[in-house]
PDB file of C-alpha atoms in Angstrom:
ATOM      1  CA  MET A   1      33.908 -23.561  -4.722  1.00  0.00           C
ATOM      2  CA  ALA A   2      37.194 -21.796  -3.817  1.00  0.00           C
ATOM      3  CA  HIS A   3      37.577 -19.437  -0.730  1.00  0.00           C
ATOM      4  CA  PRO A   4      36.697 -15.920  -1.649  1.00  0.00           C
ATOM      5  CA  VAL A   5      39.921 -14.539  -0.802  1.00  0.00           C
ATOM      6  CA  VAL A   6      41.559 -16.891  -3.409  1.00  0.00           C
ATOM      7  CA  ILE A   7      39.380 -15.904  -6.110  1.00  0.00           C
ATOM      8  CA  THR A   8      40.338 -12.199  -5.458  1.00  0.00           C
ATOM      9  CA  ILE A   9      43.793 -12.889  -5.490  1.00  0.00           C
ATOM     10  CA  ILE A  10      43.674 -15.011  -8.876  1.00  0.00           C
ATOM     11  CA  ILE A  11      41.622 -12.221 -10.394  1.00  0.00           C
ATOM     12  CA  ILE A  12      44.127  -9.636  -9.360  1.00  0.00           C
ATOM     13  CA  VAL A  13      47.162 -11.691 -10.386  1.00  0.00           C
ATOM     14  CA  ILE A  14      45.342 -12.389 -13.923  1.00  0.00           C
ATOM     15  CA  LEU A  15      45.132  -8.268 -14.220  1.00  0.00           C
ATOM     16  CA  ILE A  16      48.555  -7.759 -13.582  1.00  0.00           C
ATOM     17  CA  ALA A  17      49.763 -10.201 -15.609  1.00  0.00           C
ATOM     18  CA  ILE A  18      47.656  -8.658 -18.636  1.00  0.00           C
ATOM     19  CA  LEU A  19      49.180  -5.435 -17.734  1.00  0.00           C
ATOM     20  CA  VAL A  20      52.874  -6.340 -17.591  1.00  0.00           C
ATOM     21  CA  ILE A  21      52.656  -8.210 -20.931  1.00  0.00           C
ATOM     22  CA  THR A  22      50.917  -5.466 -22.727  1.00  0.00           C
ATOM     23  CA  GLY A  23      52.895  -2.879 -21.412  1.00  0.00           C
ATOM     24  CA  TYR A  24      50.553  -0.717 -19.498  1.00  0.00           C
ATOM     25  CA  ILE A  25      52.209  -0.940 -16.042  1.00  0.00           C
ATOM     26  CA  SER A  26      54.449   2.211 -15.995  1.00  0.00           C
ATOM     27  CA  ASP A  27      55.005   2.450 -12.168  1.00  0.00           C
ATOM     28  CA  PRO A  28      54.238  -0.617 -10.258  1.00  0.00           C
ATOM     29  CA  ILE A  29      54.005   1.147  -6.871  1.00  0.00           C
ATOM     30  CA  ILE A  30      50.803   3.234  -8.423  1.00  0.00           C
ATOM     31  CA  ASP A  31      49.345   0.252 -10.601  1.00  0.00           C
ATOM     32  CA  ILE A  32      49.592  -2.694  -7.959  1.00  0.00           C
ATOM     33  CA  PRO A  33      47.649  -1.350  -5.029  1.00  0.00           C
ATOM     34  CA  THR A  34      45.218   0.299  -7.314  1.00  0.00           C
ATOM     35  CA  LEU A  35      44.673  -3.353  -9.028  1.00  0.00           C
ATOM     36  CA  PHE A  36      44.204  -4.662  -5.231  1.00  0.00           C
ATOM     37  CA  ILE A  37      41.573  -2.227  -4.596  1.00  0.00           C
ATOM     38  CA  LEU A  38      39.655  -2.650  -8.033  1.00  0.00           C
ATOM     39  CA  GLY A  39      39.994  -6.421  -7.358  1.00  0.00           C
ATOM     40  CA  PHE A  40      38.632  -6.360  -3.901  1.00  0.00           C
ATOM     41  CA  LEU A  41      35.754  -4.110  -5.028  1.00  0.00           C
ATOM     42  CA  LEU A  42      34.912  -6.329  -7.905  1.00  0.00           C
ATOM     43  CA  TYR A  43      34.768  -9.377  -5.515  1.00  0.00           C
ATOM     44  CA  ARG A  44      32.747  -7.476  -2.986  1.00  0.00           C
ATOM     45  CA  THR A  45      30.195  -6.389  -5.702  1.00  0.00           C
ATOM     46  CA  THR A  46      29.817 -10.077  -7.102  1.00  0.00           C
ATOM     47  CA  ARG A  47      29.650 -11.587  -3.704  1.00  0.00           C
ATOM     48  CA  THR A  48      26.670  -9.299  -2.790  1.00  0.00           C
ATOM     49  CA  LEU A  49      24.940  -9.710  -6.164  1.00  0.00           C
ATOM     50  CA  ILE A  50      25.231 -13.500  -5.556  1.00  0.00           C
ATOM     51  CA  LYS A  51      23.990 -13.440  -1.908  1.00  0.00           C
ATOM     52  CA  SER A  52      20.981 -11.166  -2.629  1.00  0.00           C
ATOM     53  CA  ARG A  53      19.466 -13.488  -4.914  1.00  0.00           C
ATOM     54  CA  HIS A  54      18.766 -16.295  -2.096  1.00  0.00           C
ATOM     55  CA  LEU A  55      17.026 -13.794   0.264  1.00  0.00           C
ATOM     56  CA  GLN A  56      13.428 -14.244   1.217  1.00  0.00           C
ATOM     57  CA  TYR A  57      11.822 -10.810   0.861  1.00  0.00           C
ATOM     58  CA  TYR A  58       8.420 -12.302   1.963  1.00  0.00           C
ATOM     59  CA  SER A  59       8.148 -13.900   5.101  1.00  0.00           C
ATOM     60  CA  TYR A  60       4.709 -15.068   6.168  1.00  0.00           C
ATOM     61  CA  LYS A  61       5.959 -16.666   9.509  1.00  0.00           C
ATOM     62  CA  GLY A  62       3.741 -14.969  12.394  1.00  0.00           C
ATOM     63  CA  LYS A  63       1.397 -13.657  10.207  1.00  0.00           C
ATOM     64  CA  ILE A  64      -2.200 -13.825  11.018  1.00  0.00           C
ATOM     65  CA  GLY A  65      -4.838 -15.145   8.252  1.00  0.00           C
ATOM     66  CA  ARG A  66      -8.384 -16.331   8.008  1.00  0.00           C
ATOM     67  CA  ALA A  67      -9.487 -19.542   6.976  1.00  0.00           C
ATOM     68  CA  LEU A  68     -11.481 -19.689   3.745  1.00  0.00           C
ATOM     69  CA  GLU A  69     -13.198 -23.290   4.250  1.00  0.00           C
ATOM     70  CA  ASP A  70     -12.854 -25.932   6.810  1.00  0.00           C
ATOM     71  CA  ILE A  71      -9.606 -27.666   7.160  1.00  0.00           C
ATOM     72  CA  LYS A  72      -9.264 -30.998   8.992  1.00  0.00           C
ATOM     73  CA  GLU A  73      -5.765 -32.000  10.817  1.00  0.00           C
ATOM     74  CA  ASN A  74      -2.933 -32.555   8.609  1.00  0.00           C
ATOM     75  CA  GLY A  75      -5.386 -31.662   5.703  1.00  0.00           C
ATOM     76  CA  GLU A  76      -5.201 -29.026   3.369  1.00  0.00           C
ATOM     77  CA  GLY A  77      -7.509 -26.078   2.344  1.00  0.00           C
ATOM     78  CA  TYR A  78      -7.180 -22.297   1.600  1.00  0.00           C
ATOM     79  CA  ILE A  79      -6.613 -19.198   3.892  1.00  0.00           C
ATOM     80  CA  ILE A  80      -6.228 -15.490   3.027  1.00  0.00           C
ATOM     81  CA  VAL A  81      -3.140 -13.680   4.342  1.00  0.00           C
ATOM     82  CA  ASP A  82      -2.209 -10.191   3.686  1.00  0.00           C
ATOM     83  CA  GLY A  83      -5.131 -10.169   1.102  1.00  0.00           C
ATOM     84  CA  GLU A  84      -3.562 -13.163  -1.101  1.00  0.00           C
ATOM     85  CA  TRP A  85      -5.090 -16.662  -1.261  1.00  0.00           C
ATOM     86  CA  TRP A  86      -2.742 -19.302   0.082  1.00  0.00           C
ATOM     87  CA  ARG A  87      -2.891 -23.296   0.059  1.00  0.00           C
ATOM     88  CA  ALA A  88      -2.275 -24.185   3.641  1.00  0.00           C
ATOM     89  CA  ARG A  89      -1.704 -27.236   5.646  1.00  0.00           C
ATOM     90  CA  ALA A  90      -3.399 -27.468   9.134  1.00  0.00           C
ATOM     91  CA  LEU A  91      -1.775 -28.969  12.161  1.00  0.00           C
ATOM     92  CA  GLU A  92      -5.157 -28.836  14.040  1.00  0.00           C
ATOM     93  CA  ASP A  93      -8.897 -28.722  13.057  1.00  0.00           C
ATOM     94  CA  ILE A  94      -9.997 -25.137  11.406  1.00  0.00           C
ATOM     95  CA  LYS A  95     -13.335 -24.009  10.875  1.00  0.00           C
ATOM     96  CA  LYS A  96     -14.414 -21.744   7.909  1.00  0.00           C
ATOM     97  CA  GLY A  97     -13.784 -18.084   9.056  1.00  0.00           C
ATOM     98  CA  ASP A  98     -11.395 -18.943  12.006  1.00  0.00           C
ATOM     99  CA  GLU A  99      -8.049 -16.917  12.450  1.00  0.00           C
ATOM    100  CA  VAL A 100      -4.872 -18.651  11.915  1.00  0.00           C
ATOM    101  CA  GLU A 101      -1.303 -18.109  12.387  1.00  0.00           C
ATOM    102  CA  VAL A 102       1.135 -18.818   9.943  1.00  0.00           C
ATOM    103  CA  LEU A 103       3.893 -21.105  11.487  1.00  0.00           C
ATOM    104  CA  ASP A 104       6.143 -22.211   8.096  1.00  0.00           C
ATOM    105  CA  ARG A 105       6.243 -22.029   4.475  1.00  0.00           C
ATOM    106  CA  LYS A 106       7.188 -25.319   2.325  1.00  0.00           C
ATOM    107  CA  ASP A 107       7.035 -24.377  -1.360  1.00  0.00           C
ATOM    108  CA  LEU A 108       3.865 -22.694  -2.109  1.00  0.00           C
ATOM    109  CA  THR A 109       1.933 -24.052   1.016  1.00  0.00           C
ATOM    110  CA  LEU A 110       1.726 -22.457   4.680  1.00  0.00           C
ATOM    111  CA  ILE A 111       1.681 -24.481   7.692  1.00  0.00           C
ATOM    112  CA  VAL A 112      -0.702 -23.105  10.053  1.00  0.00           C
ATOM    113  CA  ARG A 113      -2.729 -23.429  13.460  1.00  0.00           C
ATOM    114  CA  LYS A 114      -5.588 -21.871  14.913  1.00  0.00           C
ATOM    115  CA  LYS A 115      -4.534 -18.146  16.334  1.00  0.00           C
ATOM    116  CA  ARG A 116      -4.034 -18.579  19.963  1.00  0.00           C
ATOM    117  CA  LYS A 117      -5.916 -16.328  22.620  1.00  0.00           C
ATOM    118  CA  GLU A 118      -3.607 -13.943  24.005  1.00  0.00           C
ATOM    119  CA  GLU A 119      -3.678 -13.513  27.733  1.00  0.00           C
ATOM    120  CA  ASN A 120      -4.239  -9.938  28.718  1.00  0.00           C
ATOM    121  CA  VAL A 121      -1.806  -9.788  31.696  1.00  0.00           C
ATOM    122  CA  SER A 122      -2.569  -6.284  33.082  1.00  0.00           C
ATOM    123  CA  ASN A 123       0.423  -4.928  35.074  1.00  0.00           C
ATOM    124  CA  PRO A 124      -1.095  -3.521  38.759  1.00  0.00           C
ATOM    125  CA  ILE A 125       1.733  -0.911  39.149  1.00  0.00           C
TER     126      ILE A 125
END
């Protein structure tokens, strides 16, 4: 794909050429900067729309869930995270009812492990 600046310049040149041919450019000192601004705004809007399509709005990494069935190491089973049922691949043996931590997501399968017990470190100060 062409560099975004090149695309913007091409759009502006085409618009200026159309306006010159049709006779709508009456004062180039006003019209040309206006076209540059409009071209830039068009570019930014298009770029924002294209980039927003690739965002992941739902990230499950780091979330805690509960196993709905026994899952063997490297096996698949079902868990519940935020009230939703998910297929999960376990990195270690997990028993039904164990809390699990989501490490990653591959397509519609969550990669999980048992939730680690957090050590309570109290500060004596």
